[in-house]
Amino acid sequence: MKSVIMGIDLGGTSIKLGLVNISGQIVQSLEWPTPKNKSYHEVIAAFERMSEQLLRESSYSWRDILGVGIGIPGFLDFSTGSVFEVVNLGWHQVPLKEELERIWDVPVLLENDANAAALGEMWTGAGKGASHIICLTIGTGIGGGVIINGDIYHGANGSAGEIGHITVKEQGGRPCNCGKKGCLETEASATAIVLKTLEQVKGASGLLKEEYAKQGNSITAKSVVELAKLGDPTCQTIIADAGTVLGKALANMCYLLNPELIVIGGGISYAGEILFKPLTESFRNFALPRVRENTSIVQAKLGNQAGIVGAASLIHHYDLLES
Amino acid sequence: MKSVIMGIDLGGTSIKLGLVNISGQIVQSLEWPTPKNKSYHEVIAAFERMSEQLLRESSYSWRDILGVGIGIPGFLDFSTGSVFEVVNLGWHQVPLKEELERIWDVPVLLENDANAAALGEMWTGAGKGASHIICLTIGTGIGGGVIINGDIYHGANGSAGEIGHITVKEQGGRPCNCGKKGCLETEASATAIVLKTLEQVKGASGLLKEEYAKQGNSITAKSVVELAKLGDPTCQTIIADAGTVLGKALANMCYLLNPELIVIGGGISYAGEILFKPLTESFRNFALPRVRENTSIVQAKLGNQAGIVGAASLIHHYDLLES
């Protein structure tokens, strides 16, 4: 009896593979750095070698695999499994699903990584039991996934949920990679938080200054979150400001979608109440009672397992739907 | 054979009833002023008398009626047909569907009027053939309807599509009836356009000044649209500014929903290119190519029939779905 799903989380820095059982638990996993030139063929070769190693180290074989789900940091056509573009990997128009199904001879499903994370949270994380969800992942950028009637919503060309580029600051917003200014992601992502911290580090004292020196006149988003939790006021204010921006943007989204649940994940979400308190306050200020009264805002639960479990959830979800 | 649908458009100033055939054409209609005290029981009594008159003046009887669809300017539970609140009529918690089905003995379906208009446009107007639509009605307020996979999307408590209260101007926005400031509806509705025109009429000359005097030192939104079309520069600028605001708000909505079609109706939409050109430009400035390349923006087609046809479309749509 086929009993596990392979989930693959493809990122610009690393590739994670995991075997996930039908309850959504990771039973075995593996992480390799993404091949240096990131080419399509080298990544496929890495997938092959990693899957062999993963199975060899586990008690499973290909016979046990229900299918392979893959989360991709880019645009794709969910129905054909053809990848349009992955900017970070330099991929354009690659038939990933087709090629992997030929190699592995099991069903392969691809999804944008933020969408996969949203489905994963609905399967076994913070979204369990809900069927109208907006899921945000606050990392280097800000990814979003929209769940409607229990299913990922793709929109006209698969771009639904690309909320990182909502304009939130028309005047004086920072320039974004996308060419616009003042995008949600230039104001509230981990990257934005690091930039703001670097701008303010000169005036700062104590913990932040020490950590900045220790990291060779630099700072990571993870450290900003940790310092905020240790009580550093500069880091706390910067994260709180991001929360305020996010809360307003989410309020505006709720007028359109009136979701029952908003799930917020990614590295910055580990700041907990330092992020969530101002975020929720701002959300309440901008969303009318009628629109927000049935909407909860919660922290994602899958943490760094979100990528693998989210990818595996594709097979679980669509397998269930078709049976 | 049952062959027509009764559509009812309930407004704060008038009630419109119409018989609509299964191709979506109005074959007979009737408009009465809304009863002065607007009470629930008087409105129901008006529905009864109006429906009798409508049928008497037509070649149809109740035997021919597939069902009655009603568009309501308020919040309701679509599944039970219970109306939570209609602020303009002072209604709270009324079992409208239940009561009318008892009186008429035909299926009755209720829907928020903006949602019904969206469904109507999909049936026989500008949204024909599309199944992922955002529909805006720019009137006294700004109503919205979201069509997902060919169906009205209600969200967690029926508030999906209430986009009139998206915050578009945080600094210096006008106060809104809702208690917030700078809502889409305080910046770009017919009401907003009238207010802005009144503010600028003193510095204006020619057509606008004349019309303002003729209307007893006042102006209607309809006149502002007409004057803009006749070339009045103040009215043109005011409508264009509303278009710019709408374009940006719609761009932000597209990141979330990536619709294939945006349909814009209501009185202000009659301004045509004066509204649509700046609106489309602003939309293109704020929406990334990937997100907007499969999205068209079009003017609604049902015009002042939208209310009746939209209401009737409820019966057509759900009858089809269930058969």
XYZ file of C-alpha atoms in Angstrom:
646
model
C 0.000 0.000 0.000
C 1.356 3.384 -1.010
C 1.674 5.340 2.157
C 4.016 8.330 1.910
C 4.323 11.493 -0.121
C 7.545 13.110 -1.223
C 7.563 16.866 -0.673
C 10.203 19.082 -2.310
C 10.866 22.653 -1.279
C 12.930 24.270 -4.022
C 14.629 27.494 -2.944
C 17.329 29.770 -4.309
C 19.803 28.700 -1.593
C 18.737 25.191 -0.695
C 16.609 22.243 -1.773
C 14.733 20.331 0.916
C 13.249 16.900 0.316
C 11.060 15.056 2.781
C 8.873 12.008 3.108
C 5.557 12.938 4.652
C 2.993 10.437 5.920
C -0.732 10.791 5.278
C -1.185 12.540 8.623
C 1.156 15.304 7.443
C 4.177 14.316 9.569
C 7.659 14.438 8.107
C 9.205 10.984 8.595
C 12.521 11.624 6.873
C 14.148 14.673 5.318
C 17.232 15.953 3.580
C 18.621 19.401 2.711
C 21.221 20.183 0.033
C 22.460 23.494 -1.247
C 20.907 24.471 -4.594
C 23.404 23.693 -7.430
C 25.612 26.719 -7.958
C 24.625 27.562 -11.525
C 20.977 26.777 -10.645
C 20.321 25.466 -14.153
C 17.194 23.461 -14.774
C 19.079 20.290 -15.686
C 21.393 20.415 -12.684
C 18.439 20.928 -10.363
C 16.667 17.926 -11.878
C 19.851 15.867 -11.439
C 19.997 17.023 -7.800
C 16.349 16.004 -7.314
C 17.209 12.513 -8.604
C 20.250 12.037 -6.405
C 18.518 13.504 -3.347
C 15.424 11.309 -3.772
C 17.635 8.206 -4.014
C 19.516 9.154 -0.862
C 16.297 10.023 0.976
C 14.715 6.659 0.184
C 17.916 4.767 0.927
C 18.079 6.344 4.388
C 14.416 5.564 5.068
C 12.388 2.357 5.215
C 10.513 3.297 2.035
C 10.960 2.688 -1.682
C 9.405 4.283 -4.770
C 6.619 1.680 -4.535
C 5.432 3.415 -1.352
C 5.287 6.911 -2.830
C 1.790 8.288 -3.571
C 3.302 11.150 -5.525
C 5.729 14.068 -5.401
C 4.638 17.614 -4.609
C 7.009 20.505 -5.336
C 6.873 24.108 -4.143
C 8.451 26.503 -6.657
C 9.475 30.114 -5.945
C 7.974 31.396 -9.201
C 5.138 31.401 -11.681
C 3.717 28.256 -13.189
C 0.681 26.767 -14.802
C -0.749 24.527 -12.124
C -2.798 22.451 -14.537
C 0.016 21.547 -16.944
C 2.858 21.695 -14.419
C 4.833 23.890 -16.770
C 6.974 26.530 -15.051
C 6.757 29.979 -16.671
C 9.481 31.700 -14.747
C 11.652 31.406 -11.656
C 13.575 34.661 -11.503
C 15.925 33.531 -8.711
C 16.971 30.435 -10.655
C 16.946 32.010 -14.111
C 14.384 29.484 -15.395
C 12.027 30.258 -18.256
C 9.401 27.903 -19.672
C 10.486 24.520 -18.358
C 8.260 21.375 -18.466
C 9.170 20.292 -14.935
C 6.167 18.104 -14.122
C 6.312 16.231 -17.417
C 10.029 15.560 -17.101
C 9.882 14.362 -13.487
C 6.882 12.110 -14.103
C 8.829 10.479 -16.931
C 11.857 9.966 -14.646
C 10.039 8.838 -11.511
C 6.839 7.345 -12.915
C 4.689 8.710 -10.063
C 2.255 11.676 -10.111
C 4.044 15.031 -9.709
C 2.232 18.232 -8.758
C 3.814 21.690 -8.752
C 2.624 24.812 -7.023
C 3.929 28.249 -6.232
C 5.650 27.920 -2.838
C 3.435 30.445 -1.031
C 0.324 28.662 -2.296
C 1.741 25.308 -1.221
C 2.502 26.724 2.241
C -1.110 27.933 2.509
C -2.432 24.483 1.605
C -0.009 22.887 4.074
C -1.227 25.138 6.895
C -4.808 24.140 6.035
C -3.874 20.461 6.063
C -2.058 20.192 9.345
C -1.145 23.653 10.630
C -2.879 26.835 11.758
C -5.516 26.655 9.034
C -6.913 23.249 9.996
C -10.698 23.228 9.676
C -10.919 26.531 7.804
C -11.732 26.855 4.118
C -11.444 30.604 3.392
C -7.876 31.613 4.197
C -5.329 34.246 3.280
C -1.840 33.007 4.109
C 1.177 35.348 4.223
C 4.791 34.258 4.346
C 7.075 37.075 5.469
C 10.591 36.226 4.390
C 13.053 37.830 1.981
C 9.906 38.865 0.101
C 6.273 38.556 1.082
C 4.431 35.641 -0.485
C 0.725 35.025 -0.302
C -1.659 32.177 -0.872
C -5.426 32.431 -1.128
C -7.622 29.492 -0.154
C -11.220 29.706 -1.311
C -13.771 27.010 -0.577
C -10.922 24.819 0.644
C -8.901 25.078 -2.541
C -5.942 27.173 -3.715
C -7.246 30.037 -5.820
C -5.108 30.694 -8.903
C -6.960 33.505 -10.697
C -6.752 34.311 -14.394
C -3.110 33.345 -14.952
C -1.905 31.887 -11.678
C -0.923 35.214 -10.095
C -3.609 35.316 -7.390
C -2.044 35.850 -3.964
C 1.035 37.765 -5.224
C 0.377 40.306 -2.507
C 3.998 41.315 -1.920
C 3.592 44.003 -4.556
C 0.459 45.690 -3.290
C 1.317 49.380 -3.075
C 1.176 50.444 0.564
C 3.236 53.641 0.525
C 2.768 55.835 -2.495
C 4.754 58.797 -1.162
C 8.340 58.122 -0.155
C 8.141 54.347 -0.443
C 11.349 52.391 -1.032
C 12.147 51.193 -4.559
C 11.263 47.537 -5.110
C 12.934 44.936 -7.348
C 9.690 44.935 -9.347
C 10.305 48.501 -10.510
C 7.564 50.107 -8.400
C 7.906 51.895 -5.065
C 6.382 51.361 -1.657
C 5.326 47.723 -2.185
C 4.182 45.736 0.848
C 7.416 43.807 0.510
C 9.666 46.893 0.522
C 7.969 48.047 3.736
C 7.389 44.909 5.779
C 9.500 41.949 4.555
C 12.585 40.584 6.316
C 14.661 42.496 3.741
C 12.864 45.745 4.606
C 13.345 45.113 8.310
C 17.089 44.586 7.840
C 17.393 47.762 5.730
C 15.570 49.816 8.331
C 17.688 48.366 11.109
C 20.900 49.189 9.248
C 19.645 52.764 8.784
C 19.011 53.107 12.495
C 21.912 51.180 13.935
C 24.126 54.240 14.305
C 21.745 55.894 16.738
C 21.168 52.629 18.572
C 22.867 51.422 21.710
C 23.275 48.254 23.716
C 22.239 44.905 22.260
C 21.727 45.977 18.663
C 25.029 47.829 18.475
C 26.911 44.864 19.944
C 25.292 42.335 17.617
C 25.919 44.590 14.618
C 29.612 44.765 15.466
C 29.744 41.009 16.113
C 28.281 40.327 12.638
C 30.973 42.488 11.019
C 28.901 45.665 10.673
C 25.887 43.800 9.428
C 22.731 42.248 10.807
C 20.354 39.440 9.830
C 16.564 39.558 10.044
C 16.734 36.609 12.425
C 18.935 38.651 14.769
C 16.567 41.625 14.597
C 13.722 39.325 15.685
C 15.839 37.823 18.481
C 17.017 41.235 19.712
C 13.430 42.514 19.708
C 12.440 39.552 21.869
C 15.337 40.323 24.200
C 13.933 43.844 24.621
C 15.955 45.976 22.196
C 13.740 49.044 21.596
C 14.982 49.876 18.076
C 14.344 46.332 16.831
C 10.973 46.239 18.580
C 9.845 49.482 16.931
C 10.974 48.363 13.486
C 9.045 45.084 13.765
C 6.017 46.836 15.231
C 6.018 49.298 12.308
C 6.054 46.384 9.877
C 3.099 44.948 11.806
C 1.174 48.199 11.429
C 1.746 48.245 7.662
C 0.724 44.585 7.360
C -2.424 45.115 9.448
C -3.666 47.889 7.190
C -2.907 45.931 4.015
C -4.717 42.890 5.422
C -7.737 45.025 6.363
C -7.973 46.231 2.772
C -7.759 42.626 1.531
C -10.588 41.620 3.853
C -13.028 43.990 2.171
C -12.529 42.016 -0.991
C -12.345 38.478 0.397
C -13.776 38.463 3.937
C -11.678 35.396 4.881
C -12.359 33.433 8.037
C -8.668 33.127 8.759
C -5.428 34.965 8.091
C -2.301 32.878 8.706
C 1.035 34.634 8.979
C 4.261 32.697 8.658
C 7.896 33.136 7.667
C 10.883 34.190 9.768
C 9.459 37.508 10.923
C 6.362 35.802 12.371
C 8.611 34.339 15.099
C 8.600 37.807 16.662
C 5.219 36.771 18.095
C 3.331 39.480 19.962
C 5.914 42.137 19.013
C 4.616 41.747 15.460
C 1.074 40.492 16.058
C -0.092 43.097 18.599
C 0.447 46.178 16.378
C -0.639 44.171 13.334
C -3.963 43.243 14.928
C -4.510 46.778 16.233
C -3.895 48.262 12.819
C -6.155 45.621 11.254
C -8.951 46.579 13.651
C -8.502 50.274 12.889
C -8.851 49.809 9.145
C -11.351 46.929 8.885
C -14.982 47.663 9.752
C -16.464 45.412 12.463
C -18.847 43.710 10.034
C -15.949 42.734 7.773
C -13.525 41.577 10.461
C -15.812 40.048 13.090
C -15.532 36.550 11.610
C -11.836 36.834 10.740
C -9.078 35.504 13.006
C -5.415 36.336 12.590
C -3.025 33.596 13.694
C 0.622 32.663 13.473
C 1.547 29.840 11.085
C 2.325 26.538 12.787
C 4.465 24.613 10.327
C 7.564 26.773 10.796
C 10.530 25.552 8.781
C 8.599 22.418 7.825
C 6.145 24.560 5.824
C 8.005 24.038 2.543
C 8.124 20.229 2.624
C 4.704 19.720 4.223
C 3.115 22.316 1.929
C 4.566 20.598 -1.128
C 3.399 17.194 0.108
C -0.060 18.605 0.838
C -0.589 19.040 -2.908
C -0.599 15.283 -3.411
C -2.704 14.705 -0.312
C -5.237 17.369 -1.303
C -5.704 16.506 -4.960
C -5.544 12.789 -4.326
C -8.368 13.162 -1.827
C -10.333 15.379 -4.163
C -10.120 12.887 -7.000
C -10.955 9.792 -5.008
C -44.063 25.651 -18.700
C -42.609 28.161 -16.281
C -40.824 30.672 -18.401
C -40.138 33.975 -16.646
C -38.338 35.203 -13.570
C -39.402 38.093 -11.399
C -36.519 40.390 -10.486
C -36.843 42.968 -7.700
C -34.424 45.831 -7.197
C -35.041 47.253 -3.736
C -33.540 50.691 -3.219
C -33.820 53.449 -0.646
C -35.699 55.724 -3.095
C -37.467 53.323 -5.419
C -38.503 49.713 -5.902
C -38.242 48.243 -9.395
C -39.950 45.013 -10.384
C -39.482 43.291 -13.692
C -40.312 40.083 -15.519
C -37.197 38.703 -17.159
C -37.182 35.877 -19.703
C -34.659 33.064 -19.643
C -32.454 34.917 -22.113
C -32.102 37.754 -19.620
C -34.387 40.262 -21.365
C -36.820 42.375 -19.373
C -40.282 41.802 -20.838
C -42.255 44.004 -18.440
C -41.291 46.307 -15.606
C -42.620 48.690 -13.010
C -41.107 51.288 -10.663
C -42.668 52.691 -7.486
C -41.199 54.970 -4.862
C -40.086 53.099 -1.750
C -42.770 53.486 0.984
C -42.017 56.616 2.980
C -41.411 55.033 6.364
C -39.511 52.188 4.629
C -40.709 49.688 7.232
C -40.314 46.007 6.482
C -44.057 45.327 6.462
C -44.893 48.226 4.186
C -42.201 47.170 1.756
C -43.589 43.621 1.702
C -47.081 45.034 1.099
C -45.664 47.126 -1.756
C -43.982 44.013 -3.234
C -47.365 42.253 -3.193
C -49.278 45.066 -4.859
C -46.521 45.717 -7.382
C -46.260 42.056 -8.368
C -50.044 41.893 -8.904
C -49.960 44.987 -11.083
C -46.916 43.761 -13.020
C -48.551 40.413 -13.830
C -51.904 42.047 -14.647
C -50.181 44.320 -17.171
C -48.313 41.392 -18.720
C -49.355 38.176 -20.403
C -48.020 36.101 -17.482
C -49.441 34.711 -14.245
C -47.810 33.295 -11.118
C -47.919 29.861 -12.806
C -45.299 31.118 -15.263
C -42.870 32.400 -12.649
C -39.746 30.276 -12.067
C -38.900 32.254 -8.965
C -38.279 35.716 -7.549
C -34.788 37.166 -7.136
C -34.283 40.252 -4.977
C -31.305 42.594 -4.752
C -30.987 44.143 -1.297
C -28.827 47.159 -0.417
C -27.488 45.552 2.751
C -26.099 42.525 4.524
C -27.817 39.175 4.465
C -27.287 35.470 4.852
C -27.547 34.174 1.319
C -28.210 30.610 2.387
C -31.126 31.318 4.741
C -32.366 34.475 3.011
C -32.435 36.264 6.316
C -31.523 39.953 6.106
C -29.117 41.100 8.835
C -29.216 44.803 8.214
C -30.267 47.389 5.648
C -29.050 50.676 7.065
C -30.884 52.868 4.530
C -34.220 51.214 5.321
C -33.665 50.782 9.045
C -34.108 46.996 8.819
C -32.543 44.591 11.303
C -32.860 40.797 11.238
C -35.858 40.247 8.989
C -36.792 36.814 7.517
C -37.550 38.202 4.048
C -37.123 35.047 1.966
C -39.204 32.900 4.295
C -42.039 35.426 4.411
C -42.173 35.991 0.649
C -42.035 32.272 -0.159
C -45.016 31.799 2.151
C -46.942 34.605 0.408
C -46.038 33.783 -3.189
C -45.358 30.055 -3.038
C -42.434 30.253 -5.494
C -38.681 30.067 -4.770
C -37.264 33.395 -3.570
C -33.525 34.169 -3.555
C -31.973 37.253 -1.998
C -28.580 38.727 -2.615
C -26.699 41.901 -1.836
C -27.439 44.265 -4.739
C -23.819 44.675 -5.841
C -23.382 40.893 -5.896
C -26.595 40.493 -7.883
C -25.404 43.134 -10.375
C -22.136 41.215 -10.801
C -24.015 37.980 -11.500
C -26.316 39.817 -13.914
C -23.353 41.200 -15.862
C -21.949 37.677 -16.083
C -25.285 36.346 -17.317
C -26.051 38.764 -20.070
C -23.839 41.848 -19.803
C -20.157 42.730 -19.944
C -19.096 39.654 -17.992
C -20.550 37.088 -20.391
C -18.208 34.131 -20.780
C -15.926 35.103 -17.877
C -15.820 33.301 -14.571
C -13.344 35.318 -12.438
C -14.744 38.843 -12.172
C -14.571 41.858 -9.891
C -17.594 44.074 -10.496
C -17.762 47.652 -9.187
C -20.883 49.794 -9.057
C -20.047 53.457 -8.612
C -23.145 55.213 -7.334
C -23.968 57.025 -4.091
C -21.521 54.583 -2.563
C -19.221 52.044 -4.204
C -20.487 48.479 -4.213
C -18.524 45.455 -5.252
C -19.230 41.891 -6.239
C -16.654 39.132 -6.565
C -17.272 36.235 -8.950
C -15.000 33.240 -8.446
C -15.244 30.123 -10.582
C -18.488 31.491 -12.006
C -20.167 31.949 -8.652
C -20.710 34.873 -6.270
C -18.124 34.693 -3.511
C -19.554 35.506 -0.076
C -16.601 35.019 2.272
C -16.792 34.238 5.971
C -19.952 36.207 6.772
C -21.237 37.510 3.451
C -19.107 40.670 3.444
C -16.817 39.749 0.536
C -16.814 42.477 -2.100
C -17.578 45.361 0.303
C -14.778 47.296 -1.342
C -16.254 50.772 -0.848
C -14.460 50.956 2.474
C -10.956 50.034 1.393
C -8.700 52.794 2.721
C -7.180 54.634 -0.228
C -6.135 57.916 1.382
C -4.742 57.672 4.856
C -3.551 61.294 5.119
C -6.187 63.976 4.583
C -8.934 61.622 3.414
C -12.558 62.696 3.799
C -14.574 61.319 6.706
C -16.825 58.416 5.665
C -20.255 57.387 7.032
C -18.525 54.243 8.260
C -16.479 56.229 10.789
C -13.157 55.889 8.970
C -11.449 58.365 6.674
C -10.246 58.186 3.090
C -12.360 55.198 2.023
C -12.570 54.388 -1.701
C -16.149 55.583 -1.526
C -15.299 58.972 0.020
C -12.769 59.560 -2.773
C -14.365 58.156 -5.919
C -18.144 57.625 -5.528
C -20.830 59.825 -7.096
C -21.195 61.457 -3.677
C -17.469 62.255 -3.555
C -17.574 63.646 -7.076
C -20.471 65.946 -6.175
C -18.692 67.139 -3.029
C -15.499 67.894 -4.943
C -17.446 69.716 -7.644
C -19.234 71.864 -5.062
C -15.851 72.728 -3.527
C -14.511 73.836 -6.893
C -17.573 75.463 -8.416
C -16.640 78.951 -7.218
C -13.451 79.028 -9.226
C -15.189 77.451 -12.222
C -16.624 79.234 -15.217
C -18.883 78.518 -18.158
C -20.951 75.361 -18.267
C -20.472 74.223 -14.695
C -21.245 77.634 -13.212
C -24.404 77.926 -15.329
C -25.664 74.459 -14.443
C -24.915 75.067 -10.757
C -27.023 78.236 -10.814
C -29.808 76.495 -12.782
C -29.989 73.735 -10.152
C -30.370 76.334 -7.366
C -26.752 76.400 -6.253
C -26.428 72.664 -6.351
C -25.292 69.970 -8.757
C -26.047 66.284 -9.325
C -23.495 63.608 -10.160
C -25.364 62.988 -13.399
C -24.837 66.637 -14.373
C -21.142 66.454 -13.527
C -20.816 63.468 -15.890
C -22.798 65.258 -18.609
C -20.788 68.473 -18.254
C -17.542 66.515 -18.412
C -18.719 64.935 -21.667
C -19.591 68.403 -22.975
C -16.006 69.446 -22.280
C -16.132 71.218 -18.917
C -12.532 71.040 -17.633
C -13.338 71.112 -13.889
C -15.789 68.220 -14.192
C -13.378 66.307 -16.431
C -10.542 66.656 -13.923
C -12.711 65.588 -11.009
C -13.875 62.446 -12.815
C -10.363 61.698 -14.038
C -9.050 61.973 -10.468
C -11.684 59.483 -9.333
C -10.498 57.198 -12.147
C -6.902 57.440 -10.952
C -7.919 56.488 -7.403
C -10.035 53.576 -8.667
C -7.248 52.308 -10.934
C -4.791 52.077 -8.072
C -7.304 50.374 -5.768
C -8.148 47.861 -8.499
C -4.457 47.153 -9.104
C -4.043 46.310 -5.431
C -7.099 44.025 -5.607
C -5.600 42.212 -8.606
C -2.562 41.074 -6.629
C -4.926 39.187 -4.395
C -7.436 37.877 -6.948
C -5.876 38.135 -10.429
C -9.349 38.362 -12.061
C -9.807 37.932 -15.797
C -12.281 40.786 -15.917
C -13.104 43.973 -14.034
C -16.564 45.366 -14.808
C -17.360 48.941 -13.803
C -20.940 50.160 -13.672
C -23.129 52.709 -11.927
C -23.894 56.302 -12.938
C -20.284 57.511 -12.989
C -19.317 54.803 -15.494
C -21.362 56.688 -18.126
C -18.486 59.173 -18.243
C -16.839 56.605 -20.547
C -13.272 57.394 -21.578
C -13.105 60.435 -19.260
C -13.205 57.930 -16.394
C -11.757 54.821 -18.040
C -8.628 56.325 -19.588
C -7.057 57.624 -16.329
C -8.404 54.565 -14.499
C -6.674 52.172 -16.904
C -3.459 54.210 -16.869
C -3.348 54.205 -13.094
C -4.154 50.481 -13.050
C -1.215 49.818 -15.381
C 1.108 51.928 -13.230
C 0.317 50.010 -10.069
C -0.272 46.462 -11.339
C 2.760 44.488 -12.514
C 2.530 43.140 -16.090
C 2.365 39.529 -14.918
C -0.630 40.301 -12.721
C -2.573 42.457 -15.151
C -1.771 40.903 -18.530
C -4.810 38.622 -18.437
C -7.135 41.195 -16.883
C -9.483 43.373 -18.950
C -11.307 46.415 -17.592
C -14.674 47.086 -19.207
C -17.755 49.213 -18.695
C -20.872 47.439 -17.412
C -23.528 46.834 -20.065
C -26.781 46.445 -18.162
C -27.066 50.124 -17.230
C -30.259 50.923 -15.318
C -31.510 47.380 -15.952
C -28.709 45.983 -13.784
C -30.885 45.879 -10.665
C -33.764 43.877 -12.134
C -31.659 41.640 -14.387
C -29.121 41.040 -11.611
C -31.888 40.036 -9.206
C -33.449 37.745 -11.817
C -30.061 36.215 -12.567
C -30.076 34.677 -9.083
C -32.953 32.396 -10.030
C -31.468 31.657 -13.444
C -28.034 30.888 -11.983
C -29.023 28.708 -9.054
C -31.781 26.983 -10.989
C -29.216 25.987 -13.606
C -26.736 24.893 -10.999
C -29.227 22.630 -9.295
C -30.635 21.052 -12.432
